[in-house]
Short mmCIF file of C-alpha atoms in Angstrom, two decimals:
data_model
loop_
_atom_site.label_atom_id
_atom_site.label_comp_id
_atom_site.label_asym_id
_atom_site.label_seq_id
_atom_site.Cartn_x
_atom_site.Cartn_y
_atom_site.Cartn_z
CA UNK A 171 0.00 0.00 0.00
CA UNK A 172 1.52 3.76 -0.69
CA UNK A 173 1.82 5.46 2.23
CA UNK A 174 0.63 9.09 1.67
CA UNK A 175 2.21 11.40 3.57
CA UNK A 176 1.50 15.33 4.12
CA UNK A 177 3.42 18.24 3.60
CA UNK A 178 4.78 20.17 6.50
CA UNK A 179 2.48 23.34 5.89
CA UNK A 180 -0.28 20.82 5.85
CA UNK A 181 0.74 19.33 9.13
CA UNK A 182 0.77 22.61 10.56
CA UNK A 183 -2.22 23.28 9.37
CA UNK A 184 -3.81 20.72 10.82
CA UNK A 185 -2.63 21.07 14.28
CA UNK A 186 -3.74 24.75 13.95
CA UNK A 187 -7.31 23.62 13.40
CA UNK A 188 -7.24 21.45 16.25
CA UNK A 189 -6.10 23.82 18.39
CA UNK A 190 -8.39 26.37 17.27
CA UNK A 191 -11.56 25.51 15.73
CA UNK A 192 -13.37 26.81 14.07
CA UNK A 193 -10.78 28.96 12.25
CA UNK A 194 -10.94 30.98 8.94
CA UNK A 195 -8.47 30.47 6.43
CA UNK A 196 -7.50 34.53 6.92
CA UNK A 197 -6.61 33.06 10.26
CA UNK A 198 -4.72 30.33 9.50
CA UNK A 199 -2.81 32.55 6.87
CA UNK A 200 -1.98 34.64 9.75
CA UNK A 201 -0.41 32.39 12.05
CA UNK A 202 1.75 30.73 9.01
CA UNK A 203 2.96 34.38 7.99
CA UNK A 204 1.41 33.32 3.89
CA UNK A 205 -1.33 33.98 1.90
CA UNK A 206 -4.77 33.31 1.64
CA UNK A 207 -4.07 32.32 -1.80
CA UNK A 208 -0.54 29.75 -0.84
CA UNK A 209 -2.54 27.76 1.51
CA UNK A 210 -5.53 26.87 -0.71
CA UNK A 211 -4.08 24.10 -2.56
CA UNK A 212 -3.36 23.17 0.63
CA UNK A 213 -6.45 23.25 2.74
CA UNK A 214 -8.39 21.96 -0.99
CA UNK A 215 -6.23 18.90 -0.16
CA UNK A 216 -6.57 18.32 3.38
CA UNK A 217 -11.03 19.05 2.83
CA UNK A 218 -11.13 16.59 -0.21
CA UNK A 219 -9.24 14.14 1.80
CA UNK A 220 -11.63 14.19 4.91
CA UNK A 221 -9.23 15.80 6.95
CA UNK A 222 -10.46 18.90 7.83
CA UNK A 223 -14.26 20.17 6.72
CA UNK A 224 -15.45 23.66 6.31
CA UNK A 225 -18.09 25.42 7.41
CA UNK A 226 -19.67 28.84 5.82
CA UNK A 227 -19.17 32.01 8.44
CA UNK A 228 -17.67 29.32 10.41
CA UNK A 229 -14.00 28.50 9.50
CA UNK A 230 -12.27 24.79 9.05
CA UNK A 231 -12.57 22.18 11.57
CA UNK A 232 -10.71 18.66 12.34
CA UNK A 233 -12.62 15.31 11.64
CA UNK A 234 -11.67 11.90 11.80
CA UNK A 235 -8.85 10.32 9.60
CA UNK A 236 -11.34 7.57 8.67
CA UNK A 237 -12.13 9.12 5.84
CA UNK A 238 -8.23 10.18 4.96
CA UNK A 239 -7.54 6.01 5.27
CA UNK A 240 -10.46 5.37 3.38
CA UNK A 241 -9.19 7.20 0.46
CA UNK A 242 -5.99 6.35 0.98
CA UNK A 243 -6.65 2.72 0.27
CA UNK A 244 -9.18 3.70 -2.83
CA UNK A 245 -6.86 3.02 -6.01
CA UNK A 246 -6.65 4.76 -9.36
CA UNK A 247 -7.58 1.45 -11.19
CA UNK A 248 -11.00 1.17 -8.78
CA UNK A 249 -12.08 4.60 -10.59
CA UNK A 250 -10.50 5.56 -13.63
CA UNK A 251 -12.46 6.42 -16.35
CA UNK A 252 -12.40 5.86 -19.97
CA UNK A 253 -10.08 8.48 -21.86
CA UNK A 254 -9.78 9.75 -25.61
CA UNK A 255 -6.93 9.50 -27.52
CA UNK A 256 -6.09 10.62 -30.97
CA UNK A 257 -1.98 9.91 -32.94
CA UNK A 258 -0.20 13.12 -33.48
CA UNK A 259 -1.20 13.36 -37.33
CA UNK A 260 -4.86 13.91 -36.38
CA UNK A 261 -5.68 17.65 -37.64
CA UNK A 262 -6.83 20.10 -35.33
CA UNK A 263 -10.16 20.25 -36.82
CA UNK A 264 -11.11 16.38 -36.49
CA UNK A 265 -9.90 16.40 -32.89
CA UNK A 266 -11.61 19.15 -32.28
CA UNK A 267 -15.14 17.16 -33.16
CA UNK A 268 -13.83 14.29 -31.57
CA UNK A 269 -13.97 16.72 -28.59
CA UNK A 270 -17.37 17.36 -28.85
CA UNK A 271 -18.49 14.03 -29.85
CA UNK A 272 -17.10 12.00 -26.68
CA UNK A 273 -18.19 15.02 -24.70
CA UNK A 274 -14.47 15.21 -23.04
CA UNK A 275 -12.47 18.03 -21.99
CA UNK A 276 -9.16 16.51 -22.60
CA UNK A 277 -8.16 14.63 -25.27
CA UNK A 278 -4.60 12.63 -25.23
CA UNK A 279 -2.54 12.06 -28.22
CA UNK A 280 -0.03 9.22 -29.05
CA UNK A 281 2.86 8.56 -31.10
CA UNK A 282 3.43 4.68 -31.67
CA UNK A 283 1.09 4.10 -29.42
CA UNK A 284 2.21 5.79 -26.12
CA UNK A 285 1.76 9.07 -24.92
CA UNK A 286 3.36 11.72 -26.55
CA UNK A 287 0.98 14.80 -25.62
CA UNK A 288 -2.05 16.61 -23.65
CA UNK A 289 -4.66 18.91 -25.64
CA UNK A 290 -7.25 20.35 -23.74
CA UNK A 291 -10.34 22.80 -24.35
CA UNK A 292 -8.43 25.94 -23.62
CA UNK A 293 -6.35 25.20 -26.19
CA UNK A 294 -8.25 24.50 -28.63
CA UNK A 295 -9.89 27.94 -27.76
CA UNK A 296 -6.74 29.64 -28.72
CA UNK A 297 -5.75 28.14 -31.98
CA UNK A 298 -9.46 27.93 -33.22
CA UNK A 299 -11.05 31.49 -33.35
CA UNK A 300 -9.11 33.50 -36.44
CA UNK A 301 -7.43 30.45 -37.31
CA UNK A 302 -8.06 28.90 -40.90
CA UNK A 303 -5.61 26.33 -40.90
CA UNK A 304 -7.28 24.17 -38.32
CA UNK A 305 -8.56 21.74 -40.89
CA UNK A 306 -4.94 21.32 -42.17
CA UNK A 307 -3.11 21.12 -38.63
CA UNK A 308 -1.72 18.45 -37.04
CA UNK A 309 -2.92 18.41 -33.28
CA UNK A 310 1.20 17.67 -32.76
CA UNK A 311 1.64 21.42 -33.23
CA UNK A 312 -0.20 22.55 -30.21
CA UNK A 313 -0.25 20.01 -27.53
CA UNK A 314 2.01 20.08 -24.43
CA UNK A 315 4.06 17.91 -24.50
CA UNK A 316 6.50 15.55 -22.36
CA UNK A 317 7.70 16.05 -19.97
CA UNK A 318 5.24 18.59 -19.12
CA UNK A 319 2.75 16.16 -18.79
CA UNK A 320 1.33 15.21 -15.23
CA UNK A 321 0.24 11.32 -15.13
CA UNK A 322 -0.87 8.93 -12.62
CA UNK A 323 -0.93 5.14 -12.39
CA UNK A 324 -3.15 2.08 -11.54
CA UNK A 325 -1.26 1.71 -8.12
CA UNK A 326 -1.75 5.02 -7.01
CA UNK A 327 -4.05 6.42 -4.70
CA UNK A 328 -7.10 8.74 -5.58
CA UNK A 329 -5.90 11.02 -3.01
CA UNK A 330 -2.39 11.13 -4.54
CA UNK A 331 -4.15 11.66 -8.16
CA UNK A 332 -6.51 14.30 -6.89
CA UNK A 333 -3.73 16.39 -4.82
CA UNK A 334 -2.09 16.52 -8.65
CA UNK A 335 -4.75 18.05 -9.95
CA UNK A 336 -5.46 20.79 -7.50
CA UNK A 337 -2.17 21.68 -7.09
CA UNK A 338 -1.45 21.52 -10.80
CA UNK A 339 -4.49 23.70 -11.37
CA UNK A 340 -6.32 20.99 -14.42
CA UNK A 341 -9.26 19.17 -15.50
CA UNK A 342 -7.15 15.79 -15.20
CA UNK A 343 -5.36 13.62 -15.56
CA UNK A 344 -4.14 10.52 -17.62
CA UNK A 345 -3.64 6.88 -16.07
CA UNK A 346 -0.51 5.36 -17.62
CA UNK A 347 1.08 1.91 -17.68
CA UNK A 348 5.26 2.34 -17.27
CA UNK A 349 6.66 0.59 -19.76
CA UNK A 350 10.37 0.53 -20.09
CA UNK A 351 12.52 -0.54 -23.07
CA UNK A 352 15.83 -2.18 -23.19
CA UNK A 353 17.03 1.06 -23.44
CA UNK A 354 16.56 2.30 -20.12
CA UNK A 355 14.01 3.93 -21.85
CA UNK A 356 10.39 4.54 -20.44
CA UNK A 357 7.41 5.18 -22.44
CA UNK A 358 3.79 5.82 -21.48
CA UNK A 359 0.99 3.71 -22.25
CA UNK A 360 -2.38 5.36 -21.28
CA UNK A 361 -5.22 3.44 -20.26
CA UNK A 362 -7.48 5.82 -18.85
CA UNK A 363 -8.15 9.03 -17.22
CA UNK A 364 -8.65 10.66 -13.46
CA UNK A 365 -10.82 13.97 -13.62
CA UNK A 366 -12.42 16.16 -11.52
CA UNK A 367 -15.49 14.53 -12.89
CA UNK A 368 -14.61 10.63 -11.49
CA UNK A 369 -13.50 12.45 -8.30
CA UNK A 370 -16.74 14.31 -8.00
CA UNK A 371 -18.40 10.99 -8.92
CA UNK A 372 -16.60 9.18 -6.58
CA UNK A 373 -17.26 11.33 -3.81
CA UNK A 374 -20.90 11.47 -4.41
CA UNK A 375 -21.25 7.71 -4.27
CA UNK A 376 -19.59 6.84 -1.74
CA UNK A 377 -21.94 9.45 0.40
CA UNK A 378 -25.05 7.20 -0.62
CA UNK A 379 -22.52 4.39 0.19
CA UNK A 380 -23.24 2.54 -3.47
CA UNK A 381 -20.05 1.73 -5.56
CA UNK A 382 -18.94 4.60 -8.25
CA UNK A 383 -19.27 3.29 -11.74
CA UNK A 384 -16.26 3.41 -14.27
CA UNK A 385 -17.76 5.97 -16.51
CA UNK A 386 -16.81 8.89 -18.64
CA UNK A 387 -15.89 11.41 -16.68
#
């Protein structure tokens, strides 16, 4: 099992809120000498997790870490969802209704079969509007690429893949198999997708205590 361990700030944070509850996050801010804005990643993580919970006019508050070992033990593979994927070659303008058609936000492209890049709505949005070359354009020419790319894997837990994307500030991200080559090499073979979506899903389900289903999310 991966142990998941958290940051000092977080740790801090949390004996501040048992000290103290309830306490605002202007409060907490205060006694760490930061931001509002540098702890929110931070207190996103430690809420999501089950942690701490927040109350409106109220402030944060501790709860049990029942629900932090519940997650903890909750793997990627138990919740991934299926993903969309499209080889470097595709233009712009078919991935584009691809998009639309699998109703995703990200789509993932290959090269040889493993992941080579990340497209997402956003950018789409800024090659698309004044752009006639779209139907001509190979999505290669505006995806990020590796090794920009944030990825999680079947092993992992949810509350590792969610603390990614909060404090990487996107929609999701892709579940990869590791595969390495003789080489020394390792390449990235994706077989599905964490979002906010699943995690929202996830969460949702588990509150009327009935399995999440491994949906599009």
């Amino acid at each position: 099992m991966i142990v998941i361990e958290f940051t000092s700030r977080q740790k801090q944070i949390i004996e501040l809120v048992k000290e103290n509850q309830p306490i605002t996050s202007s409060k907490l801010a205060e006694r760490l000498n930061v931001s509002r804005a540098a702890i929110r990643p931070d207190l996103s993580v430690l809420t999501m997790s089950g942690v701490l919970e927040a109350k409106t006019k109220m402030g944060y508050f501790y709860k049990s870490t029942a629900a932090v070992d519940m997650f903890k033990n909750i793997k990627v593979r138990d919740i991934k969802s299926k993903h969309v994927i499209v080889s470097e070659d595709t233009t712009v303008y078919d991935t584009i209704i691809r998009l639309f058609l699998e109703d995703t936000g990200t789509i993932y492209v290959e090269n040889n079969g493993f992941l080579s890049g990340v497209v997402s709505r956003k950018d789409f949005i800024k090659i698309a509007f004044g752009n006639a070359e779209v139907k001509n354009m190979p999505i290669g020419m505006i995806m990020s690429r590796m090794p920009k790319i944030i990825y999680t894997t079947d092993d992992e837990s949810i509350l590792d893949a969610a603390e990614k994307i909060i404090l990487q500030e996107i929609d999701s991200i892709p579940v990869v198999e590791v595969i390495k080559g003789t080489d020394g090499r390792q390449d990235l073979k994706v077989t599905g997708k964490i979002s906010k979506t699943t995690l929202t899903k996830l969460l949702y389900e588990l509150g009327k205590g009935t399995r999440v289903s491994n949906e599009n999310g």
